[in-house]
Amino acid sequence: MDTDSAVGQSAKRRARGGAAARRASRGGGGPGLQKPFIKRNIRTYEVLDEEGLTLIENNADTILEEIGVEFRDDSEALELWREAGADIRGERVHFPKRLCRSLLETAPPVFTQFARNPERSVQIGGDATVFAPVYGPPFVRDLEGNRRYATIEDFQNFVKLAYMAPSIHHSGGTVCEPVDIPVNKRHLDMVYSHIRYSDKPFMGSVTAPERAEDSVEMCKILFGESFVDENCVLINLINANSPMVFDETMLGAAKVYARNNQACIISPFILAGAMSPVTVAGTLTQILVEVLAGAAFTQLIRPGAPVVFGTFAASISMQSGAPTFGTPEPSLVSYGAAQLARRSGLPFRTGGSLCGSKVPDAQAAHESAATLNMTLLAGTNFALHSAGWLEGGLVSSYEKFMIDQDQLGMMQKFAAGVDLSENAQALDAIREVGPGSHYLGCAHTQANFETAFYASALTDNNSFEQWQIEGEKRIENRANEACRQWLQSYQPPDLDPGVDDGLNAFIAHKKESMPDAFT
Amino acid sequence: MDTDSAVGQSAKRRARGGAAARRASRGGGGPGLQKPFIKRNIRTYEVLDEEGLTLIENNADTILEEIGVEFRDDSEALELWREAGADIRGERVHFPKRLCRSLLETAPPVFTQFARNPERSVQIGGDATVFAPVYGPPFVRDLEGNRRYATIEDFQNFVKLAYMAPSIHHSGGTVCEPVDIPVNKRHLDMVYSHIRYSDKPFMGSVTAPERAEDSVEMCKILFGESFVDENCVLINLINANSPMVFDETMLGAAKVYARNNQACIISPFILAGAMSPVTVAGTLTQILVEVLAGAAFTQLIRPGAPVVFGTFAASISMQSGAPTFGTPEPSLVSYGAAQLARRSGLPFRTGGSLCGSKVPDAQAAHESAATLNMTLLAGTNFALHSAGWLEGGLVSSYEKFMIDQDQLGMMQKFAAGVDLSENAQALDAIREVGPGSHYLGCAHTQANFETAFYASALTDNNSFEQWQIEGEKRIENRANEACRQWLQSYQPPDLDPGVDDGLNAFIAHKKESMPDAFT
C-alpha cells in the first residue's frame, strides 16, 4: 500500500510498550498534577483589521448615543447615569460620545482573583487564560445514563471533578442547579460547596441582590473582611438582557459586587438572529454597545472595581429557531469581540465547550472543539462552560465533563507554543540518527519523551484488535469509568475548622430566616 | 435560573418553524450545491516569529550539507544531483548551501490543477484551500457497521460521495484500497473511477513508475496529449521515507510525474519521536530538509514542474508507541511547516480530519476538529484526508465521511471572514428593533436569514423531547441515513462516450498484458 497509514503501522510495530503500560497511565489527573492558569506563549488570532475595528467602534458610538441602552432598576442606575452626564429618557440611557470609554479608564486591564489556596489564584486579563466549568444547567446526565434534574450531590460532584482536573483552573459557579434545595437557599449551599470541596477560585450568586450579598459575606468569613474589600475573590456573571437592556436582577447583583470591589463579567447573551442582528458585524456592534454601557456602569458604582468584557455568542437554526453552537459565525463574532475587548482595555470572557447535542457524540465534540479552539486562539482570558456543557446548556454531563477537561489539557499544552531551545532544536539527534533509521531509542528521545507529547488518559490509540479485546469502548465509556475513579479517589482540601464552623453558622442562621421557596 | 441556557430556551420558544421544516432541509448537498475551492478571506495563524523561522532554516541548511539525504533509485537521481553540484557519497546526497533553494526558483508558487469540468478546476497555492478526501485505507467501515477490506464498489462510492459533497473540491486518490482488484491492475480501475463517477480533479498512482505512466496516459485520453504536457491535471503524493530517505518507488513515480509536468506533493511522513525528533523544532528542521531536497529534485527532472511542500505530522503514544492524532504538538508542527512553506515559495499540503479512534465518536471528532481547524487557519493549500479518515488511516468510514464533509462546509463558511458591508453592519436593524425586543421578524433578518448562518444537515439542535420522539439518534445515525440517501440519489456527470470508450480500451489492453498479482 502506498499509504500514510501503512507507514504508520510499521512505526507502531517498531515501537515499544503495550496495553498494560497504557492502561497504567489511565484515569490521570488529580490534585497532585494541577496546572496553574495558562500564560499564553502563542499569538492571538484576529479576524478584523484596523479599518473593521474602527468601523464597528464608530457604529457602537452611534448606537450608544442615538438609541441608547435601558437600565431597568429602581432608578438608582438612571440617577447615577444622569449625574455622569448621560441623557436619560424614561429607562433609556443615551451616552454622549466617549462617556463610557472615559469611565472605563479606572477599570483594571488585568487583575488577580484570589483563591483560598494561593497557588490556585488566577490572573484575569493580559496573556492569561483561565478555564472554568459549565454554568447553569438544571439537568444532569448522570453516570447511569439518566437525564434528570440536578441535585446538590451532583453540584458537589462537579466541584470535586473541577478540583481534580489538572487544566481546569477555576471552580466556576452554578456547575448545575441543585433543584433539590429551595431556590432562595440554594446559593448558600453552592458557595459553601465551592469553598468546602475545592480550593480553586469561584463565582458568586447573581439571582438576587441579597444572594450576592450572602456570597460576599461568606467570602469575608473565608478571607477576612478587609481582604475582600481590597481584593477580588469573586467573579460574577452579569448577563445583558440583549438587545440593549440590563434588568433589575442583573443590575442588583452587579451593584453589590462592584460596591464590594468584586469582579463583574458583563456578558451580552447573544443568539444572533434573535437577540442581535443576523450578521457578524451587526452583532459585534451591539455587543460592544452593551458591554461598554454595562462595564462603565460598574465604574459608576465603584471606580476601579474589576470588570470583564463578556460575550456569549451562538446562532439560531434557520429552520427551527433553536440555538446552534460551534458554527462558523459565532466563532467570527467571538474572535472579533476579543479584539474589541483588547482595544477597550478590559479582560475578555467568551467560549468554552459549547454544543447543542443531547449526548457526548461526534456532534458534541465537533461543536465543542470549534468553540474551544477559538476560545484559546482568540486570547480569551476567562472561559466559562469549558467542561461538562451538553444540550445547549440545559444539561451538565459527567462524561462530557471528563472528555472536555482532557481537551483543556491539550489547549494548555498548545498554548506553551514552540520551544526553540538548543535541546528542542535537536540537531545532535538528527546527526546521530541520520537517514533511514528511527528516533525511538535515541538519547534525545529518551531524555525528552516524558514531556514531549500531551498524554491523554481518555483517547484510545491502540490496535483495532486490542480495542476489540478491551470491549470496543467508545470514549464516553472510558470517560464514565475515569469519572467514577476520580470521584472515588477524591480527597477534600484542608479547610480551617474555625472557618468551616463560621460558614456553617452563617448558613444556618440565614436559612432559619427564610421560608422554603422553589420558584 | 440565572443561566445562559434559560435565556436560550426562551429565545427558542419565541422562534418559528419546527421539526418538519428542519427535516425538509436534511440530507443536503448534491451536485447542484457545489462550492468552488476556498479563497481564504481570513488571516493565517502563525506560531513562529522571524527569529524562529530563520533558526530552523539555518539548521536545515546545516543538516542538508553536513548529513544529507539519501536518494535510493537506480542512480539516475544521484547522477542528476552530481551534475547539479551536490556532493555524493554512496546514496547520500550532501547539498551545498542554497543549492536546493536556487533550484526551487523555477517551481510555481501557484498553479491550477485542471478538472474535466472546468468549473471544478482548482487553484493550488496562494490564498486557495482545496479539500480532498481520505487517502489510502485498506479497510472500510460500511453502512451496516462492518469493518472489512475495501472493494472497488466502496472506492466508487467514496468517489460519488466526494463528487456530491459541496465543500469537497477534489476527488482525491486512493479513497480506499480496492483489494478485490489485483494490485498491479488496481490503479487502472481507480483512475477510471475518478474520471467516470466524478468531474472533480484527482490524483495519480504512485506505487510504481509504470502505474504513474498509466495514470498520465489515461489523462492524455481524457484531456488530450498536448494539454497534459502543458498543464497540471494530476497531483500526486510522494512520501519521503523519513528520516531523510527517498526510496525507489517514490522516486520512480516522482520522476514520471515531474517529467510529464504533473504535480508532486513532497510529503515527509512524520510520527514525531519515531521518524523525527520528539520535539517540534527538531521535527520542523527535518521536514524542511526533506521537502527542500525532494522538491528541488523535481526541478532537476523538469524545471517548472509543479511541486507542493507537504507535511504529514502526528505523534506517538508515550505508552504504546501507537500513532496519535489531533494532539497539540502536530498542530504546532503543521502551523510552523506552513510558515516555512510560504517562505520557500511553494504551495503547502497538510492536515485533514485525522483521528486514531476506531469509531466516529467524540474522540474521532475532537481529533479531527483539532487537525482540521489547524488545516484552515495555517493557510493550507491542499488538504488530503479531509473526509472519511478513521482509525489512524486504516479505515475509510462512510459515516465519518458524512460528518467530516459537513465540517468542511463550516470551514468554508468561516474562511469567508467578516462581511463589513453596509448591509452587514445592520445599523438600521439595530435602530428598528431597539432595546428589549427581538430580531426574529425584522426586515434585515428576513432579508439575510438564508445566507447568514451555515446550515448543517447533520447536527440536531431540536428540543430534547423532539429528539426523543425521533429515536434518540446520534450524529452517526443521521450520517448513516444521509449517506444512503446520497448514494441512492447519485447521478453521474456526463462523460464523452468516445473518451469513455478510449479509456476502457486502454484499460482492457493494459490488463490483458498483466498477470494477476495481489501483492
Coordinates of N, CA and C in Angstrom, one line a residue, chain B residues 68-224:
Chain B
G68 N 23.0 15.3 4.9 CA 22.5 15.0 3.6 C 21.2 14.1 3.6
V69 N 20.8 13.7 2.4 CA 19.5 13.0 2.2 C 19.8 11.8 1.3
E70 N 19.3 10.7 1.5 CA 19.5 9.5 0.6 C 18.5 9.5 -0.5
F71 N 19.0 9.3 -1.7 CA 18.1 9.1 -2.9 C 18.4 7.7 -3.4
R72 N 17.5 6.7 -3.1 CA 17.7 5.3 -3.4 C 17.0 4.9 -4.7
D73 N 17.6 5.3 -5.8 CA 17.0 4.7 -7.0 C 18.1 4.0 -7.9
D74 N 17.9 3.9 -9.1 CA 18.9 3.2 -10.0 C 20.1 4.1 -10.3
S75 N 20.3 5.1 -9.5 CA 21.4 6.0 -9.6 C 21.2 7.2 -10.6
E76 N 20.0 7.2 -11.2 CA 19.7 8.4 -12.0 C 19.6 9.6 -11.2
A77 N 19.0 9.5 -10.0 CA 18.8 10.7 -9.2 C 20.2 11.2 -8.7
L78 N 21.1 10.2 -8.3 CA 22.4 10.6 -7.9 C 23.2 11.3 -9.0
E79 N 23.0 10.8 -10.2 CA 23.7 11.5 -11.3 C 23.2 12.9 -11.5
L80 N 21.9 13.1 -11.4 CA 21.3 14.4 -11.6 C 21.8 15.4 -10.5
W81 N 21.9 14.8 -9.3 CA 22.4 15.7 -8.2 C 23.8 16.0 -8.4
R82 N 24.6 15.0 -8.8 CA 26.1 15.3 -9.1 C 26.2 16.4 -10.1
E83 N 25.5 16.3 -11.2 CA 25.6 17.3 -12.2 C 25.1 18.7 -11.7
A84 N 24.2 18.7 -10.7 CA 23.7 20.0 -10.2 C 24.7 20.6 -9.2
G85 N 25.7 19.8 -8.8 CA 26.7 20.4 -7.9 C 26.7 19.9 -6.5
A86 N 25.9 18.8 -6.3 CA 25.9 18.2 -4.9 C 27.0 17.3 -4.7
D87 N 27.3 17.0 -3.5 CA 28.4 16.1 -3.1 C 27.8 14.8 -2.8
I88 N 28.1 13.8 -3.6 CA 27.5 12.4 -3.5 C 28.5 11.5 -2.8
R89 N 28.0 10.8 -1.7 CA 28.8 9.8 -1.0 C 27.9 8.6 -0.9
G90 N 28.1 7.5 -1.7 CA 27.2 6.4 -1.7 C 25.8 6.9 -2.2
E91 N 24.8 6.5 -1.5 CA 23.4 7.0 -1.9 C 23.1 8.3 -1.3
R92 N 24.0 8.8 -0.5 CA 23.8 10.1 0.3 C 24.2 11.3 -0.5
V93 N 23.2 12.2 -0.6 CA 23.5 13.5 -1.3 C 23.7 14.6 -0.3
H94 N 24.8 15.3 -0.3 CA 25.1 16.4 0.5 C 24.9 17.7 -0.3
F95 N 24.1 18.6 0.2 CA 23.8 19.8 -0.6 C 24.5 21.0 -0.2
P96 N 25.3 21.6 -1.1 CA 25.9 22.9 -0.7 C 24.8 23.9 -0.4
K97 N 25.2 24.9 0.5 CA 24.3 25.9 0.9 C 23.5 26.5 -0.2
R98 N 22.2 26.6 -0.1 CA 21.3 27.3 -1.1 C 21.1 26.5 -2.4
L99 N 21.8 25.4 -2.6 CA 21.5 24.6 -3.8 C 20.0 24.3 -4.0
C100 N 19.4 23.7 -3.0 CA 18.0 23.4 -3.2 C 17.2 24.6 -3.4
R101 N 17.4 25.6 -2.6 CA 16.5 26.8 -2.8 C 16.7 27.5 -4.2
S102 N 17.9 27.4 -4.7 CA 18.1 28.1 -6.0 C 17.4 27.2 -7.1
L103 N 17.4 25.9 -6.9 CA 16.7 25.0 -7.9 C 15.2 25.3 -7.8
L104 N 14.7 25.6 -6.6 CA 13.3 25.8 -6.4 C 12.7 27.1 -7.0
E105 N 13.7 27.9 -7.5 CA 13.2 29.2 -8.1 C 12.4 29.0 -9.3
T106 N 12.5 27.8 -10.0 CA 11.7 27.5 -11.2 C 10.3 26.9 -10.8
A107 N 10.1 26.6 -9.6 CA 8.8 25.9 -9.2 C 7.7 27.0 -9.0
P108 N 6.5 26.8 -9.6 CA 5.5 27.8 -9.5 C 4.9 27.9 -8.1
P109 N 4.8 29.1 -7.5 CA 4.2 29.3 -6.2 C 2.7 29.0 -6.2
V110 N 2.1 29.2 -7.4 CA 0.6 28.9 -7.5 C 0.4 28.3 -8.9
F111 N -0.4 27.2 -8.9 CA -0.8 26.6 -10.2 C -2.2 26.2 -10.2
T112 N -2.7 25.8 -11.4 CA -4.1 25.3 -11.5 C -4.0 23.8 -11.8
Q113 N -4.8 23.0 -11.0 CA -5.0 21.7 -11.4 C -6.3 21.6 -12.1
F114 N -6.3 21.2 -13.4 CA -7.5 21.2 -14.2 C -8.3 19.9 -13.9
A115 N -9.6 20.2 -13.9 CA -10.6 19.1 -13.9 C -11.2 19.0 -15.2
R116 N -11.8 17.8 -15.5 CA -12.5 17.7 -16.8 C -13.7 18.6 -16.9
N117 N -14.3 19.0 -15.8 CA -15.3 20.0 -15.7 C -14.5 21.3 -15.3
P118 N -14.4 22.3 -16.2 CA -13.6 23.4 -15.9 C -14.0 24.2 -14.6
E119 N -15.3 24.1 -14.3 CA -15.8 24.7 -13.1 C -15.2 24.0 -11.8
R120 N -14.7 22.8 -12.0 CA -14.2 22.1 -10.8 C -12.6 22.2 -10.8
S121 N -12.0 22.9 -11.7 CA -10.6 23.1 -11.6 C -10.2 23.8 -10.4
V122 N -9.1 23.5 -9.8 CA -8.7 24.1 -8.5 C -7.4 24.9 -8.6
Q123 N -7.3 25.9 -7.8 CA -6.0 26.6 -7.6 C -5.3 26.0 -6.5
I124 N -4.0 25.7 -6.7 CA -3.2 25.1 -5.7 C -2.1 26.2 -5.3
G125 N -2.2 26.7 -4.1 CA -1.3 27.7 -3.7 C -2.0 29.1 -3.4
G126 N -1.2 30.0 -2.9 CA -1.7 31.3 -2.6 C -2.8 31.3 -1.5
D127 N -3.9 32.0 -1.8 CA -5.0 32.1 -0.8 C -6.0 31.0 -1.0
A128 N -5.7 30.0 -1.8 CA -6.7 28.9 -2.0 C -6.5 27.7 -1.0
T129 N -7.6 27.2 -0.6 CA -7.6 25.9 0.1 C -8.5 24.9 -0.6
V130 N -8.0 23.7 -0.8 CA -8.7 22.7 -1.6 C -8.8 21.5 -0.6
F131 N -10.0 21.0 -0.4 CA -10.3 19.8 0.4 C -10.4 18.6 -0.4
A132 N -9.6 17.6 -0.1 CA -9.7 16.3 -0.8 C -9.9 15.2 0.2
P133 N -10.6 14.1 -0.2 CA -11.0 13.0 0.8 C -9.8 12.2 1.3
V134 N -10.1 11.3 2.1 CA -9.1 10.4 2.8 C -8.3 9.6 1.7
Y135 N -7.1 9.3 2.0 CA -6.2 8.6 1.0 C -5.6 7.4 1.7
G136 N -5.9 6.2 1.1 CA -5.1 5.0 1.5 C -5.6 3.9 2.3
P137 N -6.8 4.0 3.0 CA -7.2 2.9 3.9 C -7.5 1.6 3.1
P138 N -6.9 0.5 3.7 CA -7.3 -0.8 3.1 C -8.6 -1.3 3.6
F139 N -9.1 -0.7 4.7 CA -10.4 -1.2 5.3 C -11.5 -0.1 5.1
V140 N -12.7 -0.6 5.2 CA -13.8 0.4 5.3 C -14.7 0.0 6.6
R141 N -15.3 1.0 7.1 CA -16.5 0.8 8.0 C -17.7 1.0 7.1
D142 N -18.5 0.0 6.8 CA -19.6 0.2 5.9 C -20.8 0.6 6.6
L143 N -21.9 0.8 5.8 CA -23.1 1.4 6.4 C -23.9 0.4 7.3
E144 N -23.5 -0.9 7.2 CA -24.0 -1.9 8.1 C -23.2 -2.0 9.4
G145 N -22.1 -1.2 9.5 CA -21.3 -1.2 10.7 C -20.2 -2.2 10.7
N146 N -20.0 -2.9 9.6 CA -18.9 -3.9 9.5 C -17.6 -3.2 9.2
R147 N -16.6 -3.7 9.8 CA -15.2 -3.3 9.4 C -14.6 -4.4 8.6
R148 N -14.3 -4.1 7.3 CA -13.9 -5.2 6.4 C -13.0 -4.6 5.3
Y149 N -12.3 -5.4 4.5 CA -11.5 -5.0 3.5 C -12.3 -4.2 2.5
A150 N -11.7 -3.1 1.9 CA -12.4 -2.3 0.9 C -12.5 -3.0 -0.4
T151 N -13.5 -2.6 -1.2 CA -13.6 -3.2 -2.6 C -13.7 -2.0 -3.6
I152 N -13.7 -2.3 -4.8 CA -13.9 -1.3 -5.9 C -15.2 -0.6 -5.8
E153 N -16.2 -1.4 -5.3 CA -17.5 -0.7 -5.1 C -17.5 0.4 -4.0
D154 N -16.7 0.0 -2.9 CA -16.5 1.1 -1.9 C -15.8 2.3 -2.5
F155 N -14.8 2.0 -3.3 CA -14.0 3.0 -3.9 C -14.9 3.9 -4.7
Q156 N -15.7 3.3 -5.5 CA -16.6 4.1 -6.4 C -17.6 4.9 -5.5
N157 N -18.1 4.3 -4.4 CA -19.0 5.0 -3.5 C -18.4 6.3 -3.0
F158 N -17.1 6.1 -2.5 CA -16.5 7.3 -1.9 C -16.2 8.4 -3.0
V159 N -15.9 8.0 -4.2 CA -15.8 8.9 -5.3 C -17.1 9.7 -5.5
K160 N -18.2 8.9 -5.5 CA -19.5 9.5 -5.7 C -19.8 10.5 -4.6
L161 N -19.5 10.1 -3.3 CA -19.8 11.0 -2.2 C -19.0 12.2 -2.3
A162 N -17.7 12.1 -2.6 CA -16.9 13.3 -2.8 C -17.4 14.2 -3.9
Y163 N -17.9 13.6 -4.9 CA -18.5 14.3 -6.0 C -19.7 15.1 -5.6
M164 N -20.5 14.6 -4.7 CA -21.7 15.2 -4.2 C -21.5 16.2 -3.1
A165 N -20.4 16.1 -2.4 CA -20.2 16.9 -1.2 C -19.9 18.3 -1.6
P166 N -20.6 19.3 -1.1 CA -20.5 20.7 -1.6 C -19.1 21.3 -1.3
S167 N -18.5 20.9 -0.2 CA -17.2 21.6 0.2 C -16.1 20.6 0.1
I168 N -16.2 19.5 -0.7 CA -15.0 18.7 -1.1 C -14.8 19.1 -2.5
H169 N -13.6 19.6 -2.8 CA -13.3 20.3 -4.0 C -12.5 19.4 -5.0
H170 N -12.2 18.1 -4.5 CA -11.2 17.3 -5.2 C -11.7 15.8 -5.0
S171 N -11.4 15.0 -6.0 CA -11.9 13.6 -5.9 C -10.8 12.8 -5.1
G172 N -9.6 13.3 -4.9 CA -8.6 12.6 -4.2 C -7.9 11.5 -5.0
G173 N -7.4 10.5 -4.3 CA -6.7 9.4 -4.9 C -7.2 8.1 -4.5
T174 N -6.4 7.4 -3.6 CA -6.8 6.1 -3.1 C -7.8 6.3 -2.0
V175 N -9.0 6.6 -2.3 CA -10.0 6.9 -1.3 C -10.3 5.7 -0.4
C176 N -10.0 4.5 -0.9 CA -9.8 3.3 -0.1 C -9.1 2.4 -1.1
E177 N -8.4 1.3 -0.5 CA -7.7 0.4 -1.4 C -8.7 -0.7 -1.9
P178 N -9.0 -0.8 -3.2 CA -9.9 -1.8 -3.7 C -9.2 -3.1 -3.8
V179 N -9.2 -3.8 -2.6 CA -8.3 -5.0 -2.5 C -8.9 -6.2 -3.3
D180 N -10.1 -6.1 -3.8 CA -10.7 -7.2 -4.6 C -10.1 -7.1 -6.1
I181 N -9.3 -6.1 -6.4 CA -8.7 -6.0 -7.7 C -7.2 -6.3 -7.5
P182 N -6.6 -7.1 -8.4 CA -5.2 -7.4 -8.3 C -4.4 -6.1 -8.2
V183 N -3.4 -6.1 -7.4 CA -2.7 -4.8 -7.0 C -2.0 -4.2 -8.2
N184 N -1.6 -5.0 -9.2 CA -0.9 -4.4 -10.4 C -1.9 -3.8 -11.4
K185 N -3.2 -4.1 -11.2 CA -4.2 -3.6 -12.1 C -5.1 -2.5 -11.4
R186 N -5.0 -2.5 -10.1 CA -5.9 -1.6 -9.3 C -5.9 -0.2 -9.7
H187 N -4.7 0.3 -10.1 CA -4.6 1.8 -10.4 C -5.5 2.1 -11.6
L188 N -5.6 1.2 -12.5 CA -6.4 1.5 -13.7 C -7.9 1.7 -13.4
D189 N -8.4 0.8 -12.5 CA -9.8 1.0 -12.1 C -10.0 2.2 -11.2
M190 N -9.0 2.5 -10.4 CA -9.1 3.7 -9.5 C -9.1 5.0 -10.4
V191 N -8.2 5.1 -11.3 CA -8.1 6.4 -12.1 C -9.4 6.4 -12.9
Y192 N -9.8 5.3 -13.5 CA -11.1 5.3 -14.3 C -12.3 5.7 -13.4
S193 N -12.3 5.2 -12.2 CA -13.5 5.6 -11.3 C -13.5 7.1 -11.1
H194 N -12.4 7.7 -10.8 CA -12.4 9.1 -10.6 C -12.9 9.9 -11.8
I195 N -12.5 9.4 -13.0 CA -12.9 10.1 -14.2 C -14.4 9.8 -14.5
R196 N -14.9 8.6 -14.3 CA -16.2 8.2 -14.7 C -17.3 8.7 -13.7
Y197 N -17.0 8.6 -12.4 CA -18.0 8.9 -11.4 C -17.9 10.3 -10.8
S198 N -17.0 11.1 -11.3 CA -16.8 12.5 -10.8 C -16.3 13.4 -11.9
D199 N -16.4 14.6 -11.7 CA -15.8 15.6 -12.7 C -14.9 16.5 -11.9
K200 N -14.5 16.1 -10.7 CA -13.5 16.9 -9.9 C -12.1 16.5 -10.2
P201 N -11.1 17.3 -9.9 CA -9.7 16.9 -10.2 C -9.4 15.7 -9.3
F202 N -8.3 15.0 -9.7 CA -8.0 13.7 -8.9 C -6.5 13.5 -8.9
M203 N -6.1 12.4 -8.3 CA -4.7 12.1 -8.1 C -4.3 10.8 -8.8
G204 N -3.0 10.7 -9.2 CA -2.5 9.5 -9.9 C -1.9 8.5 -9.0
S205 N -1.5 7.4 -9.5 CA -0.9 6.3 -8.8 C 0.6 6.5 -8.6
V206 N 1.1 6.1 -7.4 CA 2.5 6.3 -7.1 C 3.2 5.1 -6.7
T207 N 2.5 3.9 -6.8 CA 3.0 2.7 -6.3 C 4.1 2.0 -7.2
A208 N 4.2 2.5 -8.4 CA 5.2 2.0 -9.3 C 5.3 3.0 -10.5
P209 N 6.5 3.1 -11.1 CA 6.6 4.1 -12.2 C 5.7 3.8 -13.3
E210 N 5.5 2.5 -13.7 CA 4.6 2.2 -14.8 C 3.1 2.5 -14.5
R211 N 2.8 2.5 -13.2 CA 1.4 2.9 -12.9 C 1.2 4.4 -12.9
A212 N 2.3 5.1 -12.6 CA 2.3 6.5 -12.8 C 2.1 6.8 -14.3
E213 N 2.9 6.1 -15.1 CA 2.8 6.3 -16.6 C 1.3 6.0 -17.1
D214 N 0.8 5.0 -16.6 CA -0.6 4.7 -17.0 C -1.6 5.8 -16.6
S215 N -1.4 6.4 -15.3 CA -2.2 7.5 -14.9 C -2.1 8.6 -15.9
V216 N -0.9 8.9 -16.3 CA -0.7 10.0 -17.2 C -1.3 9.7 -18.6
E217 N -1.2 8.5 -19.0 CA -1.7 8.1 -20.3 C -3.3 8.2 -20.3
M218 N -3.9 7.8 -19.2 CA -5.3 7.9 -19.2 C -5.8 9.4 -19.2
C219 N -5.0 10.3 -18.6 CA -5.3 11.7 -18.6 C -5.1 12.2 -20.0
K220 N -4.2 11.7 -20.8 CA -4.0 12.1 -22.1 C -5.2 11.8 -23.0
I221 N -5.8 10.6 -22.7 CA -7.0 10.2 -23.4 C -8.1 11.2 -23.0
L222 N -8.2 11.6 -21.8 CA -9.2 12.4 -21.3 C -9.1 13.9 -21.7
F223 N -7.8 14.4 -21.6 CA -7.6 15.9 -21.8 C -6.9 16.2 -23.1
G224 N -6.4 15.2 -23.7 CA -5.5 15.5 -24.9 C -4.1 15.5 -24.6

